[in-house]
């Protein structure tokens, strides 16, 4: 059995996965038109709030980690030279 | 109560002893039976003080029952059982015995009715968890174990100072709710917080847990931090400072996990992150928040053990734990991959997993108290958990690139343990109501509304999108990240070395002085002998004159 050519690793299937994933993302936001999110503080019932909040908090956290990493990252053998 | 009460901790401790001295089938039956008997004993404990005794003249209550105590004792015992199943064919006997003694300490803390008993079991955990770290068997494990022991013994001493202060000043050793208002209570709080891996001493967790054996980290992830969460629930409910300590831990865990390359260290940082949610909940302190803290601890122990199990299997099979060395393992390790993903979804509080039902209890409790900032911080953190543990861990370990490795899937016992944990993660997620009956307070909360599910799906799936869009920024590097332990591992060492150098120089200086003293000996003796300036006999008059001069000077100086 040749495992090197797994269907998950083919560019074509990865493209399909991206398309499928994007469709799911769009659906979760569009579903809000039908279901409606009952927020607690007003702002969180806005259309697509959770999507935007999740996305941008993650971007912020990755960038923050990047900045902190620039300061705190050291080679693996830092403690036992 | 007239019937005999068996302290569950002692059952498990006896089990640990038996495991240490038996071999083969006999040992394996103890591994199975000791937790089962302990579980039975746990559920024999009613509410209130069940066993009293005296120790050094104090009335102690070694066994006191309540719903939350039984809940924690149950999950500790279950983890000994499932951890035993996961480890029994791969781990050394010493490791299994230490793990059971460690679990016994956690069960003991869960039922401790007074501070003295709690302290004794607390130290039992410190000792045997250190042994467990050492069972990693590598030089790194030895060194990390020593650092781990130092921090925990220090934490124990701080806790003891607080307990003795409370005993001296109030005369009571009882475990009862208090607030950090004076030195004694602060010491107790700090002592407990050290075990939750709170700042500034968080580094011990990510230092020691990943150094243990592939099976050892499963046990380590379960007991120390969660027994400390229980201690906080019993002693400091509603202590406001915990909200901020918890939030700090949550974001510390996310940021450090994002920077980390080692798979088990990612999981270790996310332990700090998840315990942060619980600490924050104890700080909010309402019945709903305390329910949330207890429920989240229970759910967390299972999904975190599951994650450490999947990482453990990978390390056991490949001998590698760096993300940069792993990848593509899903081809030959389907069970481990699926179980790892279920654990990752549960930790990310994905709908229909245990984390969703328990973590939303905490955030809704924050909302009920009108803590707007805390609520949104917890939401952002939920997104961040999906980012660092929910996707990053399975992606880099099982997918990512093809590492070329084709290891076998998990051995049957490890697979069975993982499947049990995965079933619990999904079971609590899909049917939370039976589980809620075990919580300390009545639950008046509907976990699943379409609105809530949709909100979380948006939040989490768009975090996922952020992960894959930002993937180039997350390229794994062969690095570690400095933490506060740099202060003693590097700065402290430098100061100590500088002091040693200083003493060395002082020694050289003194030796030089001594040598010059010997060299100048003839001249000195010339001054000091009977004809020299200082040694010869002076006349009384001259001496008196000198005394007058000196006294005048002294008096003048005194009045100045």
mmCIF file of N, CA and C in Angstrom, chain B residues 291-382:
data_model
loop_
_atom_site.group_PDB
_atom_site.id
_atom_site.type_symbol
_atom_site.label_atom_id
_atom_site.label_comp_id
_atom_site.label_asym_id
_atom_site.label_seq_id
_atom_site.Cartn_x
_atom_site.Cartn_y
_atom_site.Cartn_z
ATOM 1 N N UNK B 291 -20.272 25.922 40.214
ATOM 2 C CA UNK B 291 -20.681 24.752 39.431
ATOM 3 C C UNK B 291 -19.820 24.644 38.184
ATOM 4 N N UNK B 292 -19.615 25.785 37.522
ATOM 5 C CA UNK B 292 -18.825 25.811 36.292
ATOM 6 C C UNK B 292 -17.399 25.374 36.557
ATOM 7 N N UNK B 293 -16.810 25.873 37.644
ATOM 8 C CA UNK B 293 -15.423 25.511 37.963
ATOM 9 C C UNK B 293 -15.309 24.010 38.196
ATOM 10 N N UNK B 294 -16.255 23.463 38.983
ATOM 11 C CA UNK B 294 -16.201 22.032 39.295
ATOM 12 C C UNK B 294 -16.442 21.196 38.043
ATOM 13 N N UNK B 295 -17.472 21.592 37.260
ATOM 14 C CA UNK B 295 -17.794 20.830 36.059
ATOM 15 C C UNK B 295 -16.645 20.892 35.059
ATOM 16 N N UNK B 296 -16.056 22.095 34.934
ATOM 17 C CA UNK B 296 -14.976 22.246 33.965
ATOM 18 C C UNK B 296 -13.753 21.436 34.388
ATOM 19 N N UNK B 297 -13.504 21.377 35.712
ATOM 20 C CA UNK B 297 -12.380 20.566 36.197
ATOM 21 C C UNK B 297 -12.591 19.103 35.820
ATOM 22 N N UNK B 298 -13.812 18.628 36.043
ATOM 23 C CA UNK B 298 -14.143 17.234 35.725
ATOM 24 C C UNK B 298 -13.937 16.960 34.239
ATOM 25 N N UNK B 299 -14.549 17.811 33.400
ATOM 26 C CA UNK B 299 -14.442 17.609 31.954
ATOM 27 C C UNK B 299 -12.992 17.756 31.496
ATOM 28 N N UNK B 300 -12.313 18.741 32.071
ATOM 29 C CA UNK B 300 -10.932 19.023 31.684
ATOM 30 C C UNK B 300 -10.022 17.830 31.939
ATOM 31 N N UNK B 301 -10.201 17.179 33.096
ATOM 32 C CA UNK B 301 -9.322 16.056 33.424
ATOM 33 C C UNK B 301 -9.409 14.994 32.334
ATOM 34 N N UNK B 302 -10.618 14.776 31.815
ATOM 35 C CA UNK B 302 -10.758 13.756 30.773
ATOM 36 C C UNK B 302 -10.176 14.194 29.439
ATOM 37 N N UNK B 303 -10.518 15.416 28.976
ATOM 38 C CA UNK B 303 -9.999 15.754 27.642
ATOM 39 C C UNK B 303 -8.507 16.053 27.678
ATOM 40 N N UNK B 304 -8.028 16.544 28.817
ATOM 41 C CA UNK B 304 -6.590 16.808 28.876
ATOM 42 C C UNK B 304 -5.815 15.497 28.947
ATOM 43 N N UNK B 305 -6.340 14.547 29.723
ATOM 44 C CA UNK B 305 -5.711 13.227 29.760
ATOM 45 C C UNK B 305 -5.725 12.619 28.363
ATOM 46 N N UNK B 306 -6.849 12.781 27.667
ATOM 47 C CA UNK B 306 -6.959 12.244 26.308
ATOM 48 C C UNK B 306 -5.901 12.859 25.392
ATOM 49 N N UNK B 307 -5.724 14.182 25.498
ATOM 50 C CA UNK B 307 -4.712 14.845 24.658
ATOM 51 C C UNK B 307 -3.311 14.348 25.009
ATOM 52 N N UNK B 308 -3.023 14.264 26.316
ATOM 53 C CA UNK B 308 -1.700 13.772 26.714
ATOM 54 C C UNK B 308 -1.517 12.309 26.316
ATOM 55 N N UNK B 309 -2.618 11.543 26.312
ATOM 56 C CA UNK B 309 -2.516 10.149 25.869
ATOM 57 C C UNK B 309 -2.147 10.096 24.396
ATOM 58 N N UNK B 310 -2.820 10.902 23.571
ATOM 59 C CA UNK B 310 -2.518 10.839 22.137
ATOM 60 C C UNK B 310 -1.085 11.306 21.889
ATOM 61 N N UNK B 311 -0.651 12.342 22.599
ATOM 62 C CA UNK B 311 0.744 12.769 22.460
ATOM 63 C C UNK B 311 1.674 11.682 22.978
ATOM 64 N N UNK B 312 1.259 11.026 24.076
ATOM 65 C CA UNK B 312 2.072 9.961 24.657
ATOM 66 C C UNK B 312 2.255 8.803 23.687
ATOM 67 N N UNK B 313 1.174 8.422 23.009
ATOM 68 C CA UNK B 313 1.271 7.330 22.035
ATOM 69 C C UNK B 313 2.239 7.712 20.922
ATOM 70 N N UNK B 314 2.129 8.952 20.451
ATOM 71 C CA UNK B 314 3.014 9.408 19.374
ATOM 72 C C UNK B 314 4.474 9.330 19.825
ATOM 73 N N UNK B 315 4.739 9.784 21.056
ATOM 74 C CA UNK B 315 6.118 9.757 21.543
ATOM 75 C C UNK B 315 6.574 8.312 21.761
ATOM 76 N N UNK B 316 5.657 7.489 22.268
ATOM 77 C CA UNK B 316 5.986 6.083 22.508
ATOM 78 C C UNK B 316 6.332 5.386 21.190
ATOM 79 N N UNK B 317 5.594 5.718 20.132
ATOM 80 C CA UNK B 317 5.808 5.050 18.855
ATOM 81 C C UNK B 317 6.956 5.653 18.041
ATOM 82 N N UNK B 318 7.153 6.960 18.140
ATOM 83 C CA UNK B 318 8.147 7.607 17.269
ATOM 84 C C UNK B 318 9.380 8.081 18.027
ATOM 85 N N UNK B 319 9.251 8.266 19.349
ATOM 86 C CA UNK B 319 10.361 8.805 20.124
ATOM 87 C C UNK B 319 10.574 10.294 19.888
ATOM 88 N N UNK B 320 9.645 10.938 19.205
ATOM 89 C CA UNK B 320 9.802 12.369 18.916
ATOM 90 C C UNK B 320 8.624 13.148 19.482
ATOM 91 N N UNK B 321 8.899 14.377 19.939
ATOM 92 C CA UNK B 321 7.802 15.177 20.469
ATOM 93 C C UNK B 321 7.779 16.587 19.880
ATOM 94 N N UNK B 322 8.781 16.910 19.041
ATOM 95 C CA UNK B 322 8.763 18.259 18.465
ATOM 96 C C UNK B 322 7.826 18.296 17.258
ATOM 97 N N UNK B 323 7.046 19.385 17.171
ATOM 98 C CA UNK B 323 6.161 19.532 16.011
ATOM 99 C C UNK B 323 6.973 19.539 14.726
ATOM 100 N N UNK B 324 8.175 20.125 14.795
ATOM 101 C CA UNK B 324 8.973 20.222 13.572
ATOM 102 C C UNK B 324 9.450 18.847 13.087
ATOM 103 N N UNK B 325 9.446 17.828 13.977
ATOM 104 C CA UNK B 325 9.839 16.476 13.552
ATOM 105 C C UNK B 325 8.629 15.617 13.195
ATOM 106 N N UNK B 326 7.443 16.056 13.632
ATOM 107 C CA UNK B 326 6.253 15.225 13.445
ATOM 108 C C UNK B 326 5.479 15.690 12.218
ATOM 109 N N UNK B 327 4.337 15.058 12.006
ATOM 110 C CA UNK B 327 3.480 15.430 10.878
ATOM 111 C C UNK B 327 3.127 14.206 10.056
ATOM 112 N N UNK B 328 1.939 14.260 9.456
ATOM 113 C CA UNK B 328 1.525 13.195 8.546
ATOM 114 C C UNK B 328 1.242 11.864 9.206
ATOM 115 N N UNK B 329 1.104 11.851 10.541
ATOM 116 C CA UNK B 329 0.940 10.562 11.219
ATOM 117 C C UNK B 329 -0.472 9.997 11.080
ATOM 118 N N UNK B 330 -1.411 10.803 10.567
ATOM 119 C CA UNK B 330 -2.791 10.332 10.462
ATOM 120 C C UNK B 330 -2.887 9.094 9.565
ATOM 121 N N UNK B 331 -1.924 8.935 8.660
ATOM 122 C CA UNK B 331 -1.975 7.811 7.716
ATOM 123 C C UNK B 331 -1.988 6.477 8.434
ATOM 124 N N UNK B 332 -1.090 6.342 9.417
ATOM 125 C CA UNK B 332 -0.959 5.033 10.047
ATOM 126 C C UNK B 332 -1.475 5.005 11.482
ATOM 127 N N UNK B 333 -1.882 6.158 12.005
ATOM 128 C CA UNK B 333 -2.378 6.181 13.387
ATOM 129 C C UNK B 333 -3.800 6.730 13.436
ATOM 130 N N UNK B 334 -4.744 6.076 12.791
ATOM 131 C CA UNK B 334 -6.099 6.662 12.737
ATOM 132 C C UNK B 334 -6.770 6.786 14.105
ATOM 133 N N UNK B 335 -6.611 5.763 14.964
ATOM 134 C CA UNK B 335 -7.294 5.825 16.269
ATOM 135 C C UNK B 335 -6.752 6.986 17.087
ATOM 136 N N UNK B 336 -5.413 7.082 17.126
ATOM 137 C CA UNK B 336 -4.790 8.149 17.897
ATOM 138 C C UNK B 336 -5.181 9.509 17.340
ATOM 139 N N UNK B 337 -5.236 9.610 16.008
ATOM 140 C CA UNK B 337 -5.589 10.885 15.393
ATOM 141 C C UNK B 337 -7.010 11.287 15.755
ATOM 142 N N UNK B 338 -7.944 10.367 15.587
ATOM 143 C CA UNK B 338 -9.347 10.697 15.867
ATOM 144 C C UNK B 338 -9.520 11.042 17.342
ATOM 145 N N UNK B 339 -8.902 10.243 18.222
ATOM 146 C CA UNK B 339 -9.036 10.522 19.659
ATOM 147 C C UNK B 339 -8.404 11.867 19.996
ATOM 148 N N UNK B 340 -7.242 12.151 19.403
ATOM 149 C CA UNK B 340 -6.588 13.437 19.649
ATOM 150 C C UNK B 340 -7.477 14.587 19.195
ATOM 151 N N UNK B 341 -8.138 14.417 18.054
ATOM 152 C CA UNK B 341 -9.009 15.481 17.552
ATOM 153 C C UNK B 341 -10.215 15.669 18.475
ATOM 154 N N UNK B 342 -10.764 14.564 18.978
ATOM 155 C CA UNK B 342 -11.901 14.694 19.898
ATOM 156 C C UNK B 342 -11.481 15.455 21.162
ATOM 157 N N UNK B 343 -10.299 15.109 21.688
ATOM 158 C CA UNK B 343 -9.794 15.843 22.855
ATOM 159 C C UNK B 343 -9.597 17.311 22.530
ATOM 160 N N UNK B 344 -9.080 17.585 21.335
ATOM 161 C CA UNK B 344 -8.818 18.963 20.933
ATOM 162 C C UNK B 344 -10.114 19.738 20.766
ATOM 163 N N UNK B 345 -11.156 19.086 20.241
ATOM 164 C CA UNK B 345 -12.449 19.761 20.102
ATOM 165 C C UNK B 345 -13.058 20.017 21.473
ATOM 166 N N UNK B 346 -12.903 19.041 22.384
ATOM 167 C CA UNK B 346 -13.495 19.200 23.715
ATOM 168 C C UNK B 346 -12.833 20.349 24.463
ATOM 169 N N UNK B 347 -11.506 20.449 24.362
ATOM 170 C CA UNK B 347 -10.821 21.535 25.074
ATOM 171 C C UNK B 347 -11.224 22.879 24.480
ATOM 172 N N UNK B 348 -11.584 22.880 23.191
ATOM 173 C CA UNK B 348 -11.972 24.127 22.539
ATOM 174 C C UNK B 348 -13.432 24.464 22.758
ATOM 175 N N UNK B 349 -14.121 23.696 23.596
ATOM 176 C CA UNK B 349 -15.545 23.863 23.876
ATOM 177 C C UNK B 349 -16.358 23.903 22.588
ATOM 178 N N UNK B 350 -16.081 22.963 21.700
ATOM 179 C CA UNK B 350 -16.858 22.825 20.482
ATOM 180 C C UNK B 350 -18.221 22.226 20.855
ATOM 181 N N UNK B 351 -19.299 22.713 20.226
ATOM 182 C CA UNK B 351 -20.614 22.155 20.554
ATOM 183 C C UNK B 351 -20.616 20.631 20.463
ATOM 184 N N UNK B 352 -21.357 20.003 21.376
ATOM 185 C CA UNK B 352 -21.502 18.539 21.484
ATOM 186 C C UNK B 352 -20.242 17.856 22.009
ATOM 187 N N UNK B 353 -19.375 18.620 22.639
ATOM 188 C CA UNK B 353 -18.297 18.014 23.431
ATOM 189 C C UNK B 353 -18.416 18.565 24.858
ATOM 190 N N UNK B 354 -17.728 17.888 25.787
ATOM 191 C CA UNK B 354 -17.868 18.236 27.204
ATOM 192 C C UNK B 354 -17.496 19.689 27.478
ATOM 193 N N UNK B 355 -16.445 20.175 26.815
ATOM 194 C CA UNK B 355 -15.987 21.537 27.089
ATOM 195 C C UNK B 355 -17.054 22.578 26.824
ATOM 196 N N UNK B 356 -17.911 22.333 25.844
ATOM 197 C CA UNK B 356 -18.949 23.315 25.513
ATOM 198 C C UNK B 356 -19.914 23.489 26.675
ATOM 199 N N UNK B 357 -20.347 22.358 27.251
ATOM 200 C CA UNK B 357 -21.345 22.462 28.314
ATOM 201 C C UNK B 357 -20.753 23.049 29.591
ATOM 202 N N UNK B 358 -19.471 22.786 29.850
ATOM 203 C CA UNK B 358 -18.920 23.248 31.130
ATOM 204 C C UNK B 358 -18.341 24.660 31.039
ATOM 205 N N UNK B 359 -17.696 24.981 29.906
ATOM 206 C CA UNK B 359 -17.074 26.300 29.827
ATOM 207 C C UNK B 359 -18.122 27.398 29.692
ATOM 208 N N UNK B 360 -19.238 27.088 28.983
ATOM 209 C CA UNK B 360 -20.257 28.121 28.854
ATOM 210 C C UNK B 360 -20.910 28.422 30.201
ATOM 211 N N UNK B 361 -20.914 27.431 31.120
ATOM 212 C CA UNK B 361 -21.405 27.702 32.481
ATOM 213 C C UNK B 361 -20.615 28.856 33.094
ATOM 214 N N UNK B 362 -19.301 28.841 32.878
ATOM 215 C CA UNK B 362 -18.434 29.867 33.474
ATOM 216 C C UNK B 362 -18.692 31.222 32.821
ATOM 217 N N UNK B 363 -18.760 31.240 31.472
ATOM 218 C CA UNK B 363 -18.917 32.545 30.826
ATOM 219 C C UNK B 363 -20.304 33.126 31.107
ATOM 220 N N UNK B 364 -21.321 32.260 31.174
ATOM 221 C CA UNK B 364 -22.658 32.773 31.482
ATOM 222 C C UNK B 364 -22.704 33.277 32.927
ATOM 223 N N UNK B 365 -21.962 32.618 33.817
ATOM 224 C CA UNK B 365 -21.895 33.106 35.202
ATOM 225 C C UNK B 365 -21.287 34.500 35.242
ATOM 226 N N UNK B 366 -20.277 34.734 34.405
ATOM 227 C CA UNK B 366 -19.664 36.074 34.334
ATOM 228 C C UNK B 366 -20.679 37.081 33.830
ATOM 229 N N UNK B 367 -21.474 36.655 32.835
ATOM 230 C CA UNK B 367 -22.493 37.544 32.266
ATOM 231 C C UNK B 367 -23.542 37.878 33.321
ATOM 232 N N UNK B 368 -23.981 36.872 34.114
ATOM 233 C CA UNK B 368 -24.990 37.112 35.145
ATOM 234 C C UNK B 368 -24.529 38.143 36.159
ATOM 235 N N UNK B 369 -23.217 38.185 36.395
ATOM 236 C CA UNK B 369 -22.701 39.142 37.371
ATOM 237 C C UNK B 369 -22.415 40.496 36.730
ATOM 238 N N UNK B 370 -22.716 40.608 35.444
ATOM 239 C CA UNK B 370 -22.489 41.880 34.762
ATOM 240 C C UNK B 370 -21.025 42.180 34.492
ATOM 241 N N UNK B 371 -20.188 41.140 34.494
ATOM 242 C CA UNK B 371 -18.755 41.355 34.259
ATOM 243 C C UNK B 371 -18.496 41.352 32.743
ATOM 244 N N UNK B 372 -18.780 42.487 32.115
ATOM 245 C CA UNK B 372 -18.719 42.568 30.655
ATOM 246 C C UNK B 372 -17.313 42.252 30.145
ATOM 247 N N UNK B 373 -16.319 42.893 30.732
ATOM 248 C CA UNK B 373 -14.947 42.686 30.263
ATOM 249 C C UNK B 373 -14.540 41.224 30.410
ATOM 250 N N UNK B 374 -14.850 40.663 31.582
ATOM 251 C CA UNK B 374 -14.480 39.265 31.824
ATOM 252 C C UNK B 374 -15.165 38.365 30.805
ATOM 253 N N UNK B 375 -16.439 38.651 30.537
ATOM 254 C CA UNK B 375 -17.192 37.827 29.589
ATOM 255 C C UNK B 375 -16.515 37.835 28.216
ATOM 256 N N UNK B 376 -16.195 39.021 27.717
ATOM 257 C CA UNK B 376 -15.603 39.078 26.376
ATOM 258 C C UNK B 376 -14.171 38.546 26.362
ATOM 259 N N UNK B 377 -13.472 38.711 27.471
ATOM 260 C CA UNK B 377 -12.128 38.128 27.558
ATOM 261 C C UNK B 377 -12.223 36.600 27.483
ATOM 262 N N UNK B 378 -13.240 36.035 28.156
ATOM 263 C CA UNK B 378 -13.410 34.581 28.118
ATOM 264 C C UNK B 378 -13.778 34.119 26.703
ATOM 265 N N UNK B 379 -14.570 34.934 25.994
ATOM 266 C CA UNK B 379 -14.917 34.593 24.610
ATOM 267 C C UNK B 379 -13.662 34.587 23.732
ATOM 268 N N UNK B 380 -12.875 35.653 23.849
ATOM 269 C CA UNK B 380 -11.641 35.733 23.065
ATOM 270 C C UNK B 380 -10.741 34.553 23.406
ATOM 271 N N UNK B 381 -10.743 34.195 24.704
ATOM 272 C CA UNK B 381 -9.903 33.078 25.133
ATOM 273 C C UNK B 381 -10.393 31.773 24.530
ATOM 274 N N UNK B 382 -11.722 31.610 24.425
ATOM 275 C CA UNK B 382 -12.251 30.387 23.818
ATOM 276 C C UNK B 382 -11.761 30.273 22.383
#
